[in-house]
Short mmCIF file of N, CA and C in Angstrom, two decimals:
data_model
loop_
_atom_site.label_atom_id
_atom_site.label_comp_id
_atom_site.label_asym_id
_atom_site.label_seq_id
_atom_site.Cartn_x
_atom_site.Cartn_y
_atom_site.Cartn_z
N MET A 11 0.25 -128.10 -110.35
CA MET A 11 1.34 -127.95 -111.18
C MET A 11 1.89 -126.82 -111.63
N GLU A 12 2.79 -126.50 -111.70
CA GLU A 12 3.81 -125.17 -111.87
C GLU A 12 5.05 -125.54 -112.80
N GLU A 13 5.14 -125.48 -113.90
CA GLU A 13 5.86 -125.50 -115.17
C GLU A 13 6.48 -126.94 -114.72
N GLY A 14 5.53 -128.09 -114.88
CA GLY A 14 5.71 -129.40 -114.51
C GLY A 14 6.21 -129.71 -113.09
N ILE A 15 6.22 -129.08 -112.17
CA ILE A 15 6.26 -129.25 -110.77
C ILE A 15 5.08 -129.42 -110.08
N ILE A 16 4.86 -130.45 -109.28
CA ILE A 16 3.74 -130.55 -108.30
C ILE A 16 3.79 -129.78 -107.17
N GLY A 17 3.14 -128.97 -106.67
CA GLY A 17 3.37 -128.60 -105.36
C GLY A 17 2.05 -128.23 -104.70
N GLY A 18 2.13 -127.60 -103.51
CA GLY A 18 0.90 -127.52 -102.47
C GLY A 18 0.56 -126.02 -102.67
N ILE A 19 -0.41 -125.44 -102.33
CA ILE A 19 -1.00 -124.28 -102.56
C ILE A 19 -1.24 -123.84 -101.19
N GLY A 20 -0.99 -124.27 -100.41
CA GLY A 20 -1.27 -123.74 -99.08
C GLY A 20 -1.81 -125.07 -97.76
N LYS A 21 -1.89 -124.66 -96.83
CA LYS A 21 -2.70 -125.59 -95.79
C LYS A 21 -3.90 -125.08 -95.33
N ALA A 22 -4.73 -125.82 -95.26
CA ALA A 22 -6.09 -125.77 -94.42
C ALA A 22 -6.27 -126.84 -93.44
N HIS A 23 -7.52 -126.24 -92.18
CA HIS A 23 -7.68 -127.22 -91.37
C HIS A 23 -8.73 -127.88 -91.40
N SER A 24 -9.28 -127.62 -92.10
CA SER A 24 -10.57 -128.25 -92.68
C SER A 24 -11.03 -128.46 -94.46
N SER A 25 -11.55 -129.56 -94.56
CA SER A 25 -11.63 -130.00 -96.15
C SER A 25 -12.48 -128.67 -96.56
N GLY A 26 -13.59 -128.45 -96.02
CA GLY A 26 -14.27 -126.79 -96.73
C GLY A 26 -13.25 -125.92 -96.98
N LYS A 27 -12.19 -125.78 -95.96
CA LYS A 27 -11.33 -124.46 -96.30
C LYS A 27 -10.55 -124.95 -97.23
N ALA A 28 -9.89 -126.31 -97.22
CA ALA A 28 -9.42 -126.57 -98.40
C ALA A 28 -10.09 -126.34 -99.99
N TYR A 29 -10.99 -126.92 -99.73
CA TYR A 29 -11.98 -126.68 -101.44
C TYR A 29 -11.98 -125.10 -101.78
N GLU A 30 -12.47 -124.13 -100.57
CA GLU A 30 -12.23 -122.69 -101.06
C GLU A 30 -11.17 -122.56 -101.37
N ALA A 31 -9.90 -122.79 -100.55
CA ALA A 31 -8.46 -122.22 -101.42
C ALA A 31 -8.04 -123.07 -103.13
N ILE A 32 -8.54 -124.19 -103.17
CA ILE A 32 -8.50 -124.69 -104.37
C ILE A 32 -9.40 -124.08 -105.21
N THR A 33 -10.57 -123.42 -104.96
CA THR A 33 -11.38 -122.87 -105.76
C THR A 33 -10.65 -121.49 -106.45
N GLU A 34 -10.07 -120.69 -104.93
CA GLU A 34 -9.74 -119.58 -105.18
C GLU A 34 -8.30 -119.31 -106.28
N PHE A 35 -8.05 -120.12 -105.76
CA PHE A 35 -6.23 -120.70 -106.76
C PHE A 35 -6.80 -120.97 -108.47
N MET A 36 -7.92 -121.75 -108.28
CA MET A 36 -7.88 -121.82 -109.91
C MET A 36 -8.79 -120.73 -110.42
N GLY A 37 -9.65 -120.26 -109.56
CA GLY A 37 -10.24 -118.87 -110.26
C GLY A 37 -9.36 -118.01 -110.66
N GLN A 38 -8.04 -117.71 -109.83
CA GLN A 38 -7.06 -116.91 -110.15
C GLN A 38 -6.28 -117.11 -111.31
N LYS A 39 -6.20 -118.40 -111.56
CA LYS A 39 -5.28 -118.87 -113.17
C LYS A 39 -6.34 -118.84 -114.35
N VAL A 40 -7.64 -119.19 -113.93
CA VAL A 40 -8.40 -118.86 -115.27
C VAL A 40 -9.29 -117.77 -115.32
N GLY A 41 -9.51 -117.05 -113.95
CA GLY A 41 -10.61 -116.23 -114.38
C GLY A 41 -12.01 -116.51 -113.70
N PHE A 42 -12.48 -116.14 -112.86
CA PHE A 42 -13.34 -115.95 -112.34
C PHE A 42 -14.66 -115.72 -113.36
N GLY A 43 -15.84 -116.72 -113.60
CA GLY A 43 -16.58 -116.49 -114.39
C GLY A 43 -16.27 -117.21 -115.63
N ARG A 44 -15.17 -117.45 -116.12
CA ARG A 44 -14.58 -117.90 -117.26
C ARG A 44 -15.62 -119.71 -117.47
N GLU A 45 -15.93 -120.16 -118.50
CA GLU A 45 -16.26 -120.98 -118.74
C GLU A 45 -15.03 -122.20 -118.67
N ILE A 46 -15.34 -123.03 -118.04
CA ILE A 46 -14.43 -124.09 -117.76
C ILE A 46 -14.96 -125.54 -117.81
N LYS A 47 -14.06 -126.40 -118.32
CA LYS A 47 -14.45 -127.84 -117.82
C LYS A 47 -13.56 -128.45 -116.95
N ALA A 48 -14.45 -129.34 -116.33
CA ALA A 48 -13.73 -129.66 -114.83
C ALA A 48 -13.98 -131.37 -114.72
N ALA A 49 -12.88 -131.96 -114.20
CA ALA A 49 -12.61 -133.50 -113.81
C ALA A 49 -12.26 -133.61 -112.39
N TYR A 50 -13.13 -134.04 -111.59
CA TYR A 50 -13.16 -134.17 -110.35
C TYR A 50 -12.53 -135.64 -110.04
N MET A 51 -11.71 -135.73 -109.48
CA MET A 51 -11.06 -137.32 -108.98
C MET A 51 -10.97 -137.50 -107.58
N HIS A 52 -10.95 -138.90 -107.24
CA HIS A 52 -11.19 -139.42 -105.56
C HIS A 52 -10.68 -140.58 -105.62
N ARG A 53 -10.24 -140.76 -104.39
CA ARG A 53 -10.21 -141.79 -104.10
C ARG A 53 -10.90 -142.24 -102.84
N ASP A 54 -12.10 -142.87 -103.25
CA ASP A 54 -13.03 -143.45 -102.53
C ASP A 54 -13.78 -142.31 -101.00
N MET A 55 -13.49 -141.38 -101.94
CA MET A 55 -14.22 -139.99 -101.24
C MET A 55 -15.20 -139.26 -102.08
N LEU A 56 -16.51 -140.13 -102.64
CA LEU A 56 -17.06 -139.53 -103.67
C LEU A 56 -17.91 -138.39 -102.87
N GLU A 57 -18.35 -138.27 -101.52
CA GLU A 57 -18.98 -137.25 -101.08
C GLU A 57 -18.18 -136.01 -100.80
N GLU A 58 -16.79 -136.24 -100.88
CA GLU A 58 -15.80 -134.80 -100.69
C GLU A 58 -15.58 -134.70 -102.24
N ALA A 59 -15.62 -135.19 -103.31
CA ALA A 59 -15.54 -134.47 -104.54
C ALA A 59 -16.83 -133.78 -104.87
N LEU A 60 -17.87 -134.61 -104.29
CA LEU A 60 -18.84 -133.64 -104.27
C LEU A 60 -18.96 -132.16 -103.84
N LYS A 61 -18.41 -132.34 -102.29
CA LYS A 61 -18.14 -130.62 -101.65
C LYS A 61 -17.13 -130.13 -102.68
N LEU A 62 -16.17 -130.45 -103.35
CA LEU A 62 -15.23 -129.92 -104.09
C LEU A 62 -16.16 -129.05 -105.05
N ARG A 63 -17.02 -129.94 -105.99
CA ARG A 63 -17.67 -129.51 -107.01
C ARG A 63 -18.76 -128.45 -106.61
N ARG A 64 -19.19 -128.33 -105.62
CA ARG A 64 -19.97 -127.22 -104.99
C ARG A 64 -19.56 -125.82 -105.16
N SER A 65 -18.35 -126.10 -104.41
CA SER A 65 -17.32 -124.54 -104.32
C SER A 65 -17.07 -124.47 -105.80
N VAL A 66 -16.49 -125.53 -106.40
CA VAL A 66 -16.15 -124.52 -107.93
C VAL A 66 -17.22 -124.00 -108.66
N ARG A 67 -18.32 -124.83 -108.61
CA ARG A 67 -19.53 -124.40 -109.23
C ARG A 67 -19.98 -122.96 -108.94
N SER A 68 -19.56 -122.59 -107.46
CA SER A 68 -20.16 -121.54 -106.79
C SER A 68 -19.19 -120.39 -107.15
N ARG A 69 -18.12 -120.37 -107.75
CA ARG A 69 -17.43 -119.21 -108.50
C ARG A 69 -16.80 -119.52 -109.60
N LEU A 70 -17.02 -120.42 -110.39
CA LEU A 70 -16.67 -120.36 -111.58
C LEU A 70 -17.61 -121.08 -112.68
N GLY A 71 -17.56 -120.76 -113.88
CA GLY A 71 -18.82 -121.26 -115.05
C GLY A 71 -18.42 -122.55 -115.69
N CYS A 72 -18.84 -123.44 -114.77
CA CYS A 72 -18.68 -125.02 -115.27
C CYS A 72 -19.79 -125.24 -116.40
N VAL A 73 -19.28 -125.57 -117.46
CA VAL A 73 -20.09 -125.89 -118.63
C VAL A 73 -19.84 -127.39 -118.91
N GLU A 74 -19.09 -128.33 -118.33
CA GLU A 74 -18.98 -129.38 -118.58
C GLU A 74 -17.96 -130.26 -117.41
N GLU A 75 -18.96 -131.31 -116.73
CA GLU A 75 -17.68 -131.85 -115.58
C GLU A 75 -17.99 -133.51 -115.18
N ILE A 76 -16.98 -133.98 -114.94
CA ILE A 76 -17.11 -135.50 -114.52
C ILE A 76 -16.23 -135.82 -113.18
N ILE A 77 -16.91 -136.42 -112.72
CA ILE A 77 -16.40 -137.01 -111.50
C ILE A 77 -16.10 -138.80 -111.72
N ALA A 78 -14.82 -138.97 -111.04
CA ALA A 78 -14.35 -140.25 -111.21
C ALA A 78 -13.40 -140.28 -110.31
N PRO A 79 -13.20 -142.00 -109.89
CA PRO A 79 -12.43 -142.46 -109.08
C PRO A 79 -10.92 -142.60 -109.69
N LEU A 80 -10.13 -142.11 -108.54
CA LEU A 80 -8.86 -142.68 -109.23
C LEU A 80 -8.56 -144.06 -109.21
N LEU A 81 -7.63 -144.30 -110.25
CA LEU A 81 -7.31 -145.39 -110.20
C LEU A 81 -6.38 -146.01 -109.49
N PRO A 82 -6.31 -147.23 -108.83
CA PRO A 82 -5.22 -147.56 -108.05
C PRO A 82 -3.96 -147.29 -108.29
N SER A 83 -3.35 -147.70 -109.59
CA SER A 83 -2.21 -147.29 -109.82
C SER A 83 -1.83 -146.17 -109.71
N LEU A 84 -2.70 -144.96 -109.65
CA LEU A 84 -2.43 -143.39 -109.59
C LEU A 84 -3.08 -142.95 -108.11
N GLY A 85 -4.35 -144.03 -107.78
CA GLY A 85 -4.43 -143.53 -105.96
C GLY A 85 -3.33 -143.94 -105.13
N VAL A 86 -2.41 -144.92 -105.58
CA VAL A 86 -1.44 -145.60 -104.34
C VAL A 86 -0.41 -144.43 -103.89
N HIS A 87 -0.24 -143.36 -104.53
CA HIS A 87 0.65 -142.65 -104.69
C HIS A 87 0.31 -141.49 -103.40
N PRO A 88 -1.11 -140.64 -103.58
CA PRO A 88 -1.36 -139.72 -102.69
C PRO A 88 -2.17 -140.35 -101.48
N GLY A 89 -2.76 -141.77 -101.59
CA GLY A 89 -3.12 -142.23 -100.26
C GLY A 89 -4.97 -141.81 -100.47
N PRO A 90 -5.35 -142.57 -99.47
CA PRO A 90 -7.12 -142.86 -99.21
C PRO A 90 -7.13 -141.12 -98.67
N GLY A 91 -8.54 -140.73 -98.93
CA GLY A 91 -8.99 -139.73 -99.02
C GLY A 91 -8.50 -138.73 -99.61
N THR A 92 -7.87 -139.12 -100.67
CA THR A 92 -7.59 -137.93 -101.79
C THR A 92 -8.52 -137.57 -102.78
N VAL A 93 -8.61 -136.18 -103.02
CA VAL A 93 -9.67 -135.36 -103.77
C VAL A 93 -9.07 -134.14 -104.37
N GLY A 94 -9.08 -134.18 -105.59
CA GLY A 94 -8.60 -133.23 -106.88
C GLY A 94 -9.15 -132.83 -107.87
N ILE A 95 -8.87 -132.04 -108.67
CA ILE A 95 -9.47 -131.61 -109.73
C ILE A 95 -8.68 -130.79 -110.97
N SER A 96 -8.96 -131.19 -111.76
CA SER A 96 -8.31 -130.91 -113.29
C SER A 96 -9.47 -129.81 -114.29
N LEU A 97 -8.89 -128.89 -114.84
CA LEU A 97 -9.96 -128.38 -115.83
C LEU A 97 -9.09 -127.18 -116.32
N TYR A 98 -9.95 -126.79 -117.39
CA TYR A 98 -9.36 -125.98 -118.30
C TYR A 98 -10.39 -125.23 -118.78
N PRO A 99 -9.97 -124.03 -119.50
CA PRO A 99 -11.17 -122.91 -119.74
C PRO A 99 -11.41 -123.20 -121.41
N VAL A 100 -12.47 -123.22 -121.70
CA VAL A 100 -13.60 -123.80 -122.92
C VAL A 100 -12.66 -123.16 -123.89
N ASP A 101 -12.36 -121.70 -123.64
CA ASP A 101 -11.91 -120.94 -125.07
C ASP A 101 -10.30 -121.14 -124.56
N TYR A 102 -9.83 -121.77 -124.53
CA TYR A 102 -8.37 -122.35 -124.13
C TYR A 102 -7.92 -122.75 -125.94
N LYS A 103 -6.85 -121.90 -126.13
CA LYS A 103 -5.96 -122.13 -127.32
C LYS A 103 -4.92 -122.04 -127.45
N ARG A 104 -3.88 -123.37 -128.03
CA ARG A 104 -2.58 -123.81 -127.43
C ARG A 104 -1.73 -122.47 -128.54
#
């Protein structure tokens, strides 16, 4: 999301490449090595959410994480196979 608008960050030809791109994008936004709290979401794709978590853990300093399924009311829009992340830096101040 950029200025309230949801959009893509690129195209990848495999889930591994997609998770690398997501991790790179997040690292550029918050800073590699900066401590973060992260929530991983999935729609019936726990193993894929775990792959994304491994990618993020390898490059960012996760101090707290949760993994949760998307509720049907949210998961209906992106569809089956959806995996995502929401994160923020621990030292974030408004």
